[in-house]
Amino acid sequence: MPMKTLMTALLLGTATLGQAAQIDPYGYKLPPSMQPKKKAPAAKKKGPPPVDYVGEFVNFGDWKEVRSFLDDVATRDGFERAELNTLMGQVRYLDSAVQLVKPAPPGKPKNWQAYSKLIVDPVRIDNGVKFWNENRDALERAEALYGIPAEILVGIIGVETVYGRNTGRFRVVDALTTLAFSYPEAPQRTERMAFFRGELEATLLFARQNGIDPLSLRGSFAGAIGMPQFMPSSVMKYAVDFDGSGKIDLLNSSGDAIGSVAAFLAAHGWQRDLGGPLVYAASVSPNRAWEAMINQGLTAKYRAPELTAAGVTTAVPVPEQQTYGLVDLQNGAEPTEYWLANNNFFAITQYNRSYFYAMSVVELGRAVRLARGGL
């Protein structure tokens, strides 16, 4: 099945994959003992969920950049230009999306402890225990197939949407069009607008291929979809039918969400043979030679002897065969926390390019595991 059709299937739940349902895009094949049991198709929902906003009509079709984009899309993808004009006449400008993607005000200090308290909270922990218990089989299969521990998968889905409770009620086309042509002033503004234009084009393609109204699609303020909040391009590349239903549905199928997150991490550098913790609490010396190791990209590049020589120490020995990155978690006016993170921690940052995000996934997953009675 073409990838764009596959992406639409996730949203609509209409694709039939047959044998392809048992093989994911990265060549992993489920052995017979791990094949999921077929499930009865879920009842169809009545129409799209309501939106959370009114939006502003700005007549995007009159914008020079939008007209040029639509000309290109019509030529490249064979759309009728008149149909695109009609669609743009119904798109709304979403100021809330613009405000939400703006960088933090200059001088406002980051605060990991405050951020962590918002994410690793009793609601997510309690719902995480329930999610883990209800989806234990899928989590065990994903760990066996991809090598991703259950607590990491539970952590990501919990951080993203509280296990499907907050998947977004914005019209995807409104959000993507607004950010594609009215992204706020910020570093790399041009690159960000190009990214959202690509996602908008993908949305138009899969809507056409499946005969649906693109305005019916719902997601986050940035156009992310389903329990794991995949952007459309990630849906095309990494989404898998993990529950054996014959279709991919990241909005309603916990199994598909679990398998797809695992496929994403496996494709972005997760190493099943690393073992041990992803992070180790670290102390740094006053000589500050270690400062050169901060902000060296989302990668683990230093070995334990190098870190020790620069004045970085840990309370417990770290495996010397692994490489690490030095992660700094700022706490506002309080002292910064330092951690050594291995390659699997940085695989999580490919999901969201933030130390805070990756650490919150690690801590939420660990909290849920302990709440279930795990060690």
Short mmCIF file of C-alpha atoms in Angstrom, two decimals:
data_model
loop_
_atom_site.label_atom_id
_atom_site.label_comp_id
_atom_site.label_asym_id
_atom_site.label_seq_id
_atom_site.Cartn_x
_atom_site.Cartn_y
_atom_site.Cartn_z
CA MET A 1 0.00 0.00 0.00
CA PRO A 2 1.38 3.47 -0.84
CA MET A 3 2.62 5.32 2.21
CA LYS A 4 0.29 8.27 1.73
CA THR A 5 -2.69 5.92 1.63
CA LEU A 6 -1.33 4.25 4.75
CA MET A 7 -1.22 7.60 6.52
CA THR A 8 -4.84 8.28 5.71
CA ALA A 9 -5.82 4.87 6.93
CA LEU A 10 -4.56 5.80 10.35
CA LEU A 11 -7.02 8.62 10.57
CA LEU A 12 -9.97 6.96 8.92
CA GLY A 13 -9.55 3.34 9.93
CA THR A 14 -10.44 2.11 6.44
CA ALA A 15 -7.28 0.47 5.08
CA THR A 16 -6.99 -3.26 4.55
CA LEU A 17 -3.36 -4.34 4.80
CA GLY A 18 -3.59 -8.15 4.68
CA GLN A 19 -0.17 -9.75 4.97
CA ALA A 20 1.47 -6.35 5.15
CA ALA A 21 -0.14 -5.92 8.55
CA GLN A 22 2.38 -8.38 9.99
CA ILE A 23 5.52 -6.65 8.64
CA ASP A 24 6.47 -3.13 9.63
CA PRO A 25 8.35 -0.61 7.43
CA TYR A 26 11.73 -1.60 8.92
CA GLY A 27 11.69 -5.30 8.05
CA TYR A 28 10.81 -6.69 11.47
CA LYS A 29 8.51 -9.69 11.00
CA LEU A 30 6.38 -10.96 13.84
CA PRO A 31 7.00 -14.67 14.51
CA PRO A 32 3.86 -16.87 14.67
CA SER A 33 3.92 -16.94 18.47
CA MET A 34 3.72 -13.15 18.56
CA GLN A 35 1.07 -12.64 15.88
CA PRO A 36 -1.77 -10.58 17.38
CA LYS A 37 -5.25 -12.01 17.39
CA LYS A 38 -7.70 -10.47 14.97
CA LYS A 39 -10.14 -8.11 16.58
CA ALA A 40 -13.65 -7.19 15.57
CA PRO A 41 -13.73 -3.75 13.92
CA ALA A 42 -14.68 -0.94 16.24
CA ALA A 43 -17.95 0.84 15.75
CA LYS A 44 -17.69 3.87 13.52
CA LYS A 45 -17.87 7.24 15.15
CA LYS A 46 -20.47 9.73 14.05
CA GLY A 47 -18.62 12.58 12.41
CA PRO A 48 -15.53 14.47 13.53
CA PRO A 49 -15.24 15.84 17.06
CA PRO A 50 -16.00 19.53 17.59
CA VAL A 51 -13.24 22.12 17.41
CA ASP A 52 -12.03 24.23 20.33
CA TYR A 53 -12.07 27.58 18.56
CA VAL A 54 -13.91 29.79 16.10
CA GLY A 55 -10.91 30.97 14.10
CA GLU A 56 -10.59 34.03 11.93
CA PHE A 57 -11.36 34.24 8.23
CA VAL A 58 -8.45 35.99 6.50
CA ASN A 59 -8.98 34.77 2.91
CA PHE A 60 -5.76 32.81 2.63
CA GLY A 61 -6.47 32.42 -1.08
CA ASP A 62 -5.60 36.09 -1.61
CA TRP A 63 -2.13 35.73 -0.10
CA LYS A 64 0.63 35.69 -2.71
CA GLU A 65 2.57 32.91 -0.96
CA VAL A 66 -0.53 30.76 -0.65
CA ARG A 67 -1.43 31.20 -4.32
CA SER A 68 2.09 30.18 -5.32
CA PHE A 69 1.92 27.14 -3.05
CA LEU A 70 -1.46 26.10 -4.46
CA ASP A 71 -0.18 26.53 -8.02
CA ASP A 72 2.73 24.23 -7.24
CA VAL A 73 0.51 21.65 -5.53
CA ALA A 74 -1.98 21.68 -8.40
CA THR A 75 0.81 21.13 -10.94
CA ARG A 76 2.81 18.63 -8.92
CA ASP A 77 -0.06 16.55 -7.55
CA GLY A 78 -2.80 17.01 -10.14
CA PHE A 79 -5.29 18.89 -7.99
CA GLU A 80 -7.99 21.00 -9.57
CA ARG A 81 -7.03 24.59 -8.82
CA ALA A 82 -10.66 25.58 -8.33
CA GLU A 83 -11.09 22.89 -5.67
CA LEU A 84 -8.08 24.21 -3.79
CA ASN A 85 -9.52 27.71 -3.95
CA THR A 86 -12.78 26.43 -2.48
CA LEU A 87 -10.93 24.71 0.33
CA MET A 88 -8.88 27.79 1.17
CA GLY A 89 -12.09 29.76 1.32
CA GLN A 90 -13.09 27.66 4.32
CA VAL A 91 -9.76 27.62 6.17
CA ARG A 92 -9.48 29.74 9.28
CA TYR A 93 -6.49 31.58 10.70
CA LEU A 94 -5.59 30.08 14.07
CA ASP A 95 -3.97 32.72 16.27
CA SER A 96 -3.69 30.30 19.18
CA ALA A 97 -1.34 28.14 17.09
CA VAL A 98 0.85 31.16 16.37
CA GLN A 99 1.00 32.08 20.04
CA LEU A 100 1.78 28.53 21.14
CA VAL A 101 4.77 28.10 18.81
CA LYS A 102 6.39 31.39 19.82
CA PRO A 103 9.73 31.06 21.62
CA ALA A 104 9.77 31.68 25.35
CA PRO A 105 10.37 35.34 26.30
CA PRO A 106 14.08 36.26 26.51
CA GLY A 107 15.52 36.00 29.98
CA LYS A 108 12.84 33.67 31.32
CA PRO A 109 14.80 30.90 33.03
CA LYS A 110 14.01 27.26 32.35
CA ASN A 111 12.87 25.26 35.34
CA TRP A 112 13.10 21.49 35.13
CA GLN A 113 11.54 20.85 38.54
CA ALA A 114 8.48 22.95 37.70
CA TYR A 115 8.16 21.28 34.30
CA SER A 116 8.53 17.81 35.81
CA LYS A 117 5.78 18.42 38.37
CA LEU A 118 3.36 19.31 35.57
CA ILE A 119 4.13 16.13 33.62
CA VAL A 120 4.93 13.46 36.21
CA ASP A 121 1.72 14.00 38.15
CA PRO A 122 -0.81 11.68 39.85
CA VAL A 123 -3.22 11.81 36.91
CA ARG A 124 -0.66 10.57 34.41
CA ILE A 125 0.73 8.00 36.82
CA ASP A 126 -2.70 6.56 37.65
CA ASN A 127 -3.75 6.50 34.01
CA GLY A 128 -0.38 5.05 33.08
CA VAL A 129 -0.87 2.11 35.44
CA LYS A 130 -4.28 1.46 33.89
CA PHE A 131 -2.91 1.78 30.36
CA TRP A 132 -0.02 -0.59 31.12
CA ASN A 133 -2.32 -3.17 32.70
CA GLU A 134 -4.82 -3.04 29.86
CA ASN A 135 -2.13 -3.22 27.16
CA ARG A 136 0.42 -5.52 28.80
CA ASP A 137 0.45 -7.99 25.92
CA ALA A 138 1.04 -5.29 23.27
CA LEU A 139 3.78 -3.70 25.37
CA GLU A 140 5.51 -7.06 25.82
CA ARG A 141 5.32 -7.78 22.09
CA ALA A 142 6.71 -4.34 21.24
CA GLU A 143 9.59 -4.81 23.67
CA ALA A 144 10.38 -8.25 22.23
CA LEU A 145 10.17 -7.06 18.62
CA TYR A 146 11.80 -3.64 18.78
CA GLY A 147 13.74 -3.75 22.05
CA ILE A 148 11.96 -0.74 23.57
CA PRO A 149 11.10 -1.19 27.28
CA ALA A 150 7.43 -0.93 28.16
CA GLU A 151 8.04 1.95 30.55
CA ILE A 152 9.49 4.11 27.76
CA LEU A 153 6.50 3.48 25.49
CA VAL A 154 4.12 4.17 28.39
CA GLY A 155 6.09 7.31 29.22
CA ILE A 156 5.89 8.75 25.70
CA ILE A 157 2.17 8.12 25.21
CA GLY A 158 1.48 9.52 28.68
CA VAL A 159 3.49 12.68 28.11
CA GLU A 160 1.98 13.23 24.68
CA THR A 161 -1.75 12.77 25.30
CA VAL A 162 -2.34 11.28 28.78
CA TYR A 163 -3.02 7.94 27.06
CA GLY A 164 -5.39 9.31 24.47
CA ARG A 165 -7.32 11.75 26.64
CA ASN A 166 -5.91 14.88 24.95
CA THR A 167 -5.34 14.15 21.27
CA GLY A 168 -6.33 17.61 20.02
CA ARG A 169 -9.51 19.10 18.62
CA PHE A 170 -8.09 21.59 16.14
CA ARG A 171 -8.78 21.26 12.45
CA VAL A 172 -5.49 20.02 11.05
CA VAL A 173 -5.80 22.10 7.88
CA ASP A 174 -6.40 25.29 9.88
CA ALA A 175 -3.34 24.68 12.07
CA LEU A 176 -1.02 23.68 9.24
CA THR A 177 -2.08 26.50 6.91
CA THR A 178 -1.66 29.10 9.64
CA LEU A 179 1.82 27.90 10.59
CA ALA A 180 2.86 27.35 6.97
CA PHE A 181 2.18 30.96 6.01
CA SER A 182 2.04 32.95 9.23
CA TYR A 183 4.71 31.46 11.45
CA PRO A 184 5.84 34.01 14.06
CA GLU A 185 9.19 35.76 13.90
CA ALA A 186 11.71 33.30 15.28
CA PRO A 187 15.02 31.67 14.42
CA GLN A 188 14.68 29.35 11.40
CA ARG A 189 11.28 30.81 10.56
CA THR A 190 11.72 30.06 6.85
CA GLU A 191 12.63 26.43 7.52
CA ARG A 192 9.68 25.98 9.87
CA MET A 193 7.21 27.36 7.34
CA ALA A 194 8.61 25.02 4.69
CA PHE A 195 8.12 22.10 7.08
CA PHE A 196 4.47 22.96 7.70
CA ARG A 197 3.84 23.48 3.99
CA GLY A 198 5.07 19.96 3.39
CA GLU A 199 2.72 18.63 6.05
CA LEU A 200 -0.17 20.59 4.54
CA GLU A 201 0.49 19.13 1.11
CA ALA A 202 0.57 15.63 2.60
CA THR A 203 -2.77 16.28 4.28
CA LEU A 204 -4.33 17.30 0.97
CA LEU A 205 -2.96 14.20 -0.73
CA PHE A 206 -4.20 11.61 1.73
CA ALA A 207 -7.59 13.30 2.00
CA ARG A 208 -8.00 13.12 -1.78
CA GLN A 209 -6.80 9.52 -2.00
CA ASN A 210 -9.39 8.42 0.55
CA GLY A 211 -12.25 10.61 -0.60
CA ILE A 212 -12.65 12.56 2.64
CA ASP A 213 -13.02 16.19 3.52
CA PRO A 214 -9.63 17.42 4.77
CA LEU A 215 -11.44 19.84 7.06
CA SER A 216 -12.78 16.87 9.03
CA LEU A 217 -9.34 15.90 10.32
CA ARG A 218 -8.57 16.82 13.94
CA GLY A 219 -5.28 17.09 15.80
CA SER A 220 -3.10 19.36 17.91
CA PHE A 221 -2.43 23.05 17.35
CA ALA A 222 0.59 21.96 15.24
CA GLY A 223 -1.25 19.29 13.25
CA ALA A 224 -0.10 16.24 15.24
CA ILE A 225 -2.46 13.28 15.28
CA GLY A 226 -3.53 10.46 17.57
CA MET A 227 -2.32 9.03 20.89
CA PRO A 228 1.37 9.36 19.99
CA GLN A 229 0.91 12.75 18.27
CA PHE A 230 2.61 11.82 15.00
CA MET A 231 2.90 14.47 12.34
CA PRO A 232 1.55 13.26 8.97
CA SER A 233 5.04 12.56 7.62
CA SER A 234 5.83 10.38 10.64
CA VAL A 235 2.55 8.54 10.18
CA MET A 236 3.59 7.67 6.64
CA LYS A 237 7.00 6.40 7.68
CA TYR A 238 6.52 4.72 11.05
CA ALA A 239 2.89 3.85 11.79
CA VAL A 240 2.19 0.10 11.98
CA ASP A 241 -0.85 -2.10 12.43
CA PHE A 242 0.15 -3.71 15.70
CA ASP A 243 -3.22 -4.96 16.92
CA GLY A 244 -3.85 -7.18 13.89
CA SER A 245 -7.08 -5.44 12.92
CA GLY A 246 -6.07 -4.99 9.29
CA LYS A 247 -5.95 -1.21 9.60
CA ILE A 248 -3.85 1.45 11.30
CA ASP A 249 -5.64 3.68 13.79
CA LEU A 250 -3.47 5.78 16.08
CA LEU A 251 -6.48 7.64 17.42
CA ASN A 252 -8.42 4.71 18.87
CA SER A 253 -6.06 1.70 18.95
CA SER A 254 -3.66 1.55 21.88
CA GLY A 255 -1.91 -1.37 20.21
CA ASP A 256 -1.21 0.57 17.04
CA ALA A 257 0.00 3.54 19.08
CA ILE A 258 2.37 1.30 21.09
CA GLY A 259 3.77 -0.45 18.03
CA SER A 260 4.18 2.77 16.08
CA VAL A 261 6.07 4.56 18.86
CA ALA A 262 8.33 1.53 19.18
CA ALA A 263 8.93 1.50 15.40
CA PHE A 264 9.81 5.20 15.51
CA LEU A 265 12.38 4.78 18.29
CA ALA A 266 13.91 1.71 16.64
CA ALA A 267 14.35 3.73 13.45
CA HIS A 268 15.93 6.63 15.33
CA GLY A 269 18.84 4.93 17.01
CA TRP A 270 17.43 2.92 19.92
CA GLN A 271 19.85 0.11 20.78
CA ARG A 272 18.31 -2.90 22.48
CA ASP A 273 21.67 -4.21 23.70
CA LEU A 274 22.74 -1.16 25.72
CA GLY A 275 21.15 -2.27 28.98
CA GLY A 276 21.23 -0.39 32.25
CA PRO A 277 19.70 3.01 33.01
CA LEU A 278 19.35 5.65 30.29
CA VAL A 279 20.62 8.37 32.63
CA TYR A 280 22.95 8.66 35.62
CA ALA A 281 22.89 11.57 38.08
CA ALA A 282 26.19 13.44 37.80
CA SER A 283 28.25 15.98 39.72
CA VAL A 284 30.54 18.51 38.10
CA SER A 285 33.77 19.98 39.43
CA PRO A 286 34.46 23.68 40.06
CA ASN A 287 37.18 23.81 37.38
CA ARG A 288 34.41 23.87 34.73
CA ALA A 289 36.43 21.99 32.10
CA TRP A 290 33.24 20.00 31.54
CA GLU A 291 31.44 23.07 30.12
CA ALA A 292 32.83 22.25 26.66
CA MET A 293 30.74 19.06 26.77
CA ILE A 294 27.42 20.90 27.18
CA ASN A 295 25.19 21.50 24.13
CA GLN A 296 27.11 19.19 21.82
CA GLY A 297 24.03 18.09 19.89
CA LEU A 298 21.51 15.36 20.52
CA THR A 299 24.05 12.57 20.62
CA ALA A 300 26.16 10.58 23.07
CA LYS A 301 29.80 11.16 22.13
CA TYR A 302 31.94 10.94 25.30
CA ARG A 303 33.31 7.91 27.09
CA ALA A 304 33.55 7.62 30.86
CA PRO A 305 37.31 8.36 31.10
CA GLU A 306 36.89 11.58 29.09
CA LEU A 307 34.07 12.73 31.37
CA THR A 308 36.02 11.89 34.50
CA ALA A 309 39.04 13.81 33.22
CA ALA A 310 36.82 16.85 32.64
CA GLY A 311 35.50 16.73 36.20
CA VAL A 312 32.23 14.82 35.74
CA THR A 313 31.55 12.08 38.29
CA THR A 314 28.65 9.76 39.12
CA ALA A 315 27.64 8.11 42.38
CA VAL A 316 27.65 4.67 40.73
CA PRO A 317 30.02 3.39 38.06
CA VAL A 318 28.76 3.72 34.48
CA PRO A 319 29.38 1.08 31.79
CA GLU A 320 32.65 2.06 30.16
CA GLN A 321 31.79 0.50 26.79
CA GLN A 322 29.00 3.03 26.24
CA THR A 323 29.17 6.67 25.19
CA TYR A 324 27.34 9.50 26.95
CA GLY A 325 26.22 13.06 26.60
CA LEU A 326 26.30 15.58 29.43
CA VAL A 327 22.75 16.85 29.99
CA ASP A 328 22.05 20.02 31.93
CA LEU A 329 18.56 20.54 33.39
CA GLN A 330 18.22 24.14 34.54
CA ASN A 331 16.11 24.87 37.62
CA GLY A 332 15.56 28.61 37.50
CA ALA A 333 17.24 30.20 40.50
CA GLU A 334 18.05 26.78 41.96
CA PRO A 335 21.17 24.77 41.04
CA THR A 336 21.22 23.07 37.64
CA GLU A 337 20.96 19.28 37.57
CA TYR A 338 23.51 17.33 35.53
CA TRP A 339 23.04 13.86 34.10
CA LEU A 340 24.99 11.49 31.90
CA ALA A 341 22.70 10.17 29.16
CA ASN A 342 23.34 7.25 26.83
CA ASN A 343 22.34 6.78 23.19
CA ASN A 344 18.85 5.55 24.03
CA PHE A 345 18.08 8.77 25.88
CA PHE A 346 19.04 10.68 22.74
CA ALA A 347 16.83 8.41 20.64
CA ILE A 348 13.92 9.82 22.66
CA THR A 349 15.04 13.36 21.81
CA GLN A 350 14.42 12.50 18.14
CA TYR A 351 10.74 12.29 19.10
CA ASN A 352 10.91 15.74 20.65
CA ARG A 353 14.20 17.66 20.56
CA SER A 354 14.24 18.59 24.22
CA TYR A 355 16.17 17.36 27.25
CA PHE A 356 13.17 18.22 29.41
CA TYR A 357 10.91 16.11 27.22
CA ALA A 358 13.17 13.06 27.18
CA MET A 359 13.79 13.20 30.92
CA SER A 360 10.06 13.54 31.62
CA VAL A 361 9.45 10.39 29.53
CA VAL A 362 12.08 8.53 31.57
CA GLU A 363 10.70 9.75 34.90
CA LEU A 364 7.02 9.17 34.05
CA GLY A 365 7.73 5.67 32.78
CA ARG A 366 9.71 4.87 35.92
CA ALA A 367 6.96 6.29 38.17
CA VAL A 368 4.31 4.20 36.45
CA ARG A 369 6.45 1.07 36.74
CA LEU A 370 6.97 1.65 40.46
CA ALA A 371 3.26 2.36 40.98
CA ARG A 372 2.51 -1.03 39.41
CA GLY A 373 4.84 -2.65 41.92
CA GLY A 374 7.81 -2.96 39.60
CA LEU A 375 11.38 -2.64 40.81
#
